[in-house]
Amino acid sequence: FNQQIATLYAQMGRAREMMLHTERHLAERPNDPVALRMMIENSIRSGQAERATSQVLTPYVERLIAATPGDPGAAQFAVQVYLTVKDYDRAQTALSNFEVAAAGIPEAAEFITAVQGAIAAGRAEATPAPVKGGDEKAPEKDAPKEKQNDQDA
């Protein structure tokens, strides 16, 4: 795998060529951690973040983790990927894996705390706010106003 060629394609804004080059390599060496990481990063960086859902990225992330068992760097990368695509459930699972891989690394606690906050904030942002008054049903915007008009007349 010529990482320099793939990097050059990416730097030139030729994401498609970079991905084709990397995919050809992954067809021969499906668990190459450098190539897997490049595919994931390029999918997100190339403006495809909206389309780079966790469904698209998860197979690459899972292969990366399988290729680098116990590597805290790969586990941390997985957490960051899932946070980027706002898949908080997978980010939480990846964070648990990171905690195991990073056991004994003092700096890991700060990362774990920050990610837990980001997951909580992301979930809160994704959850609709409750209707004022608790269980009351929100008034419908397009509800007919005929009865009001009849009563006013």
Short mmCIF file of C-alpha atoms in Angstrom, two decimals:
data_model
loop_
_atom_site.label_atom_id
_atom_site.label_comp_id
_atom_site.label_asym_id
_atom_site.label_seq_id
_atom_site.Cartn_x
_atom_site.Cartn_y
_atom_site.Cartn_z
CA PHE A 1 0.00 0.00 0.00
CA ASN A 2 1.48 3.26 -1.03
CA GLN A 3 0.29 5.60 1.68
CA GLN A 4 2.08 8.53 0.04
CA ILE A 5 0.02 8.17 -3.13
CA ALA A 6 -3.20 7.93 -1.14
CA THR A 7 -2.21 10.97 0.92
CA LEU A 8 -1.29 12.90 -2.23
CA TYR A 9 -4.70 12.16 -3.75
CA ALA A 10 -6.37 13.36 -0.56
CA GLN A 11 -4.28 16.56 -0.43
CA MET A 12 -5.10 17.30 -4.06
CA GLY A 13 -8.80 17.05 -3.29
CA ARG A 14 -9.11 13.88 -5.34
CA ALA A 15 -10.99 11.92 -2.73
CA ARG A 16 -12.45 9.49 -5.24
CA GLU A 17 -9.03 8.42 -6.51
CA MET A 18 -7.72 8.15 -2.96
CA MET A 19 -10.62 5.93 -1.98
CA LEU A 20 -10.27 3.74 -5.08
CA HIS A 21 -6.53 3.35 -4.43
CA THR A 22 -7.19 2.43 -0.80
CA GLU A 23 -10.10 0.10 -1.63
CA ARG A 24 -7.90 -1.83 -4.10
CA HIS A 25 -5.34 -2.28 -1.35
CA LEU A 26 -8.00 -3.32 1.19
CA ALA A 27 -9.25 -5.95 -1.25
CA GLU A 28 -5.86 -7.64 -0.88
CA ARG A 29 -5.19 -6.74 2.78
CA PRO A 30 -8.61 -6.16 4.37
CA ASN A 31 -7.27 -5.49 7.87
CA ASP A 32 -4.49 -3.01 7.13
CA PRO A 33 -4.98 -0.49 9.96
CA VAL A 34 -3.35 2.40 8.09
CA ALA A 35 -5.55 1.93 5.02
CA LEU A 36 -8.69 1.43 7.13
CA ARG A 37 -8.00 4.60 9.06
CA MET A 38 -7.41 6.54 5.83
CA MET A 39 -10.72 5.31 4.39
CA ILE A 40 -12.60 6.39 7.51
CA GLU A 41 -10.88 9.77 7.78
CA ASN A 42 -11.34 10.53 4.09
CA SER A 43 -15.01 9.56 4.17
CA ILE A 44 -15.57 12.11 6.91
CA ARG A 45 -13.14 14.80 5.73
CA SER A 46 -14.16 14.86 2.09
CA GLY A 47 -17.42 16.59 2.84
CA GLN A 48 -19.27 13.33 3.11
CA ALA A 49 -19.83 13.68 6.85
CA GLU A 50 -23.56 14.03 6.26
CA ARG A 51 -23.53 10.84 4.23
CA ALA A 52 -20.79 9.13 6.26
CA THR A 53 -23.23 7.48 8.58
CA SER A 54 -22.19 4.96 11.13
CA GLN A 55 -23.71 2.27 8.86
CA VAL A 56 -21.17 3.14 6.18
CA LEU A 57 -18.25 3.58 8.57
CA THR A 58 -18.93 0.82 11.10
CA PRO A 59 -17.55 -2.05 8.98
CA TYR A 60 -14.28 -0.15 8.55
CA VAL A 61 -14.14 0.80 12.24
CA GLU A 62 -14.83 -2.78 13.32
CA ARG A 63 -12.09 -4.09 11.02
CA LEU A 64 -9.69 -1.49 12.41
CA ILE A 65 -10.43 -2.52 16.00
CA ALA A 66 -10.09 -6.22 15.09
CA ALA A 67 -6.76 -5.52 13.38
CA THR A 68 -5.41 -3.62 16.40
CA PRO A 69 -6.68 -5.45 19.51
CA GLY A 70 -6.01 -3.60 22.72
CA ASP A 71 -4.64 -0.52 20.95
CA PRO A 72 -5.89 2.54 22.86
CA GLY A 73 -5.20 4.79 19.86
CA ALA A 74 -7.49 2.75 17.61
CA ALA A 75 -10.14 2.57 20.33
CA GLN A 76 -9.95 6.35 20.82
CA PHE A 77 -10.21 6.87 17.06
CA ALA A 78 -13.38 4.71 17.00
CA VAL A 79 -14.94 6.87 19.71
CA GLN A 80 -14.14 10.03 17.76
CA VAL A 81 -15.56 8.60 14.52
CA TYR A 82 -18.87 7.75 16.14
CA LEU A 83 -19.09 11.14 17.85
CA THR A 84 -18.45 12.81 14.49
CA VAL A 85 -21.37 11.01 12.85
CA LYS A 86 -23.51 11.47 15.99
CA ASP A 87 -23.99 7.76 16.68
CA TYR A 88 -23.99 8.07 20.44
CA ASP A 89 -24.83 4.43 21.18
CA ARG A 90 -21.81 3.19 19.23
CA ALA A 91 -19.69 5.98 20.72
CA GLN A 92 -20.65 4.74 24.19
CA THR A 93 -19.71 1.16 23.28
CA ALA A 94 -16.44 2.33 21.75
CA LEU A 95 -15.74 4.38 24.87
CA SER A 96 -16.16 1.25 27.01
CA ASN A 97 -13.64 -0.52 24.77
CA PHE A 98 -11.29 2.45 25.09
CA GLU A 99 -11.53 2.33 28.88
CA VAL A 100 -10.32 -1.28 28.83
CA ALA A 101 -7.57 -0.59 26.27
CA ALA A 102 -6.37 2.55 28.06
CA ALA A 103 -6.37 1.10 31.59
CA GLY A 104 -3.34 2.47 33.39
CA ILE A 105 -2.92 5.52 31.14
CA PRO A 106 -3.44 8.56 33.41
CA GLU A 107 -4.48 10.89 30.56
CA ALA A 108 -7.29 8.54 29.57
CA ALA A 109 -9.53 9.71 32.43
CA GLU A 110 -9.73 13.24 30.99
CA PHE A 111 -10.70 11.89 27.55
CA ILE A 112 -13.31 9.58 29.07
CA THR A 113 -14.89 12.42 31.05
CA ALA A 114 -14.96 14.70 28.00
CA VAL A 115 -16.54 12.02 25.80
CA GLN A 116 -19.16 11.16 28.41
CA GLY A 117 -20.12 14.84 28.44
CA ALA A 118 -20.22 14.99 24.65
CA ILE A 119 -22.41 11.89 24.47
CA ALA A 120 -24.81 13.28 27.08
CA ALA A 121 -24.98 16.65 25.30
CA GLY A 122 -25.49 15.01 21.91
CA ARG A 123 -28.28 12.81 23.20
CA ALA A 124 -29.94 15.78 24.90
CA GLU A 125 -29.73 17.79 21.68
CA ALA A 126 -31.22 14.92 19.69
CA THR A 127 -34.10 14.42 22.15
CA PRO A 128 -37.09 16.71 21.59
CA ALA A 129 -37.90 19.01 24.47
CA PRO A 130 -40.92 17.97 26.53
CA VAL A 131 -44.14 19.85 25.99
CA LYS A 132 -44.69 22.55 28.61
CA GLY A 133 -47.04 21.28 31.28
CA GLY A 134 -45.81 17.70 31.21
CA ASP A 135 -48.22 15.20 29.68
CA GLU A 136 -50.41 17.76 27.98
CA LYS A 137 -50.66 17.45 24.26
CA ALA A 138 -49.12 20.28 22.24
CA PRO A 139 -51.64 22.30 20.24
CA GLU A 140 -51.67 21.41 16.60
CA LYS A 141 -50.54 24.19 14.31
CA ASP A 142 -52.95 23.35 11.54
CA ALA A 143 -55.99 22.66 13.75
CA PRO A 144 -59.21 23.96 12.23
CA LYS A 145 -60.37 27.22 13.72
CA GLU A 146 -63.95 26.91 12.54
CA LYS A 147 -65.40 26.43 16.01
CA GLN A 148 -63.64 29.54 17.26
CA ASN A 149 -65.07 31.57 14.41
CA ASP A 150 -68.57 30.17 15.01
CA GLN A 151 -68.41 31.13 18.68
CA ASP A 152 -67.21 34.65 17.87
CA ALA A 153 -70.12 35.29 15.49
#
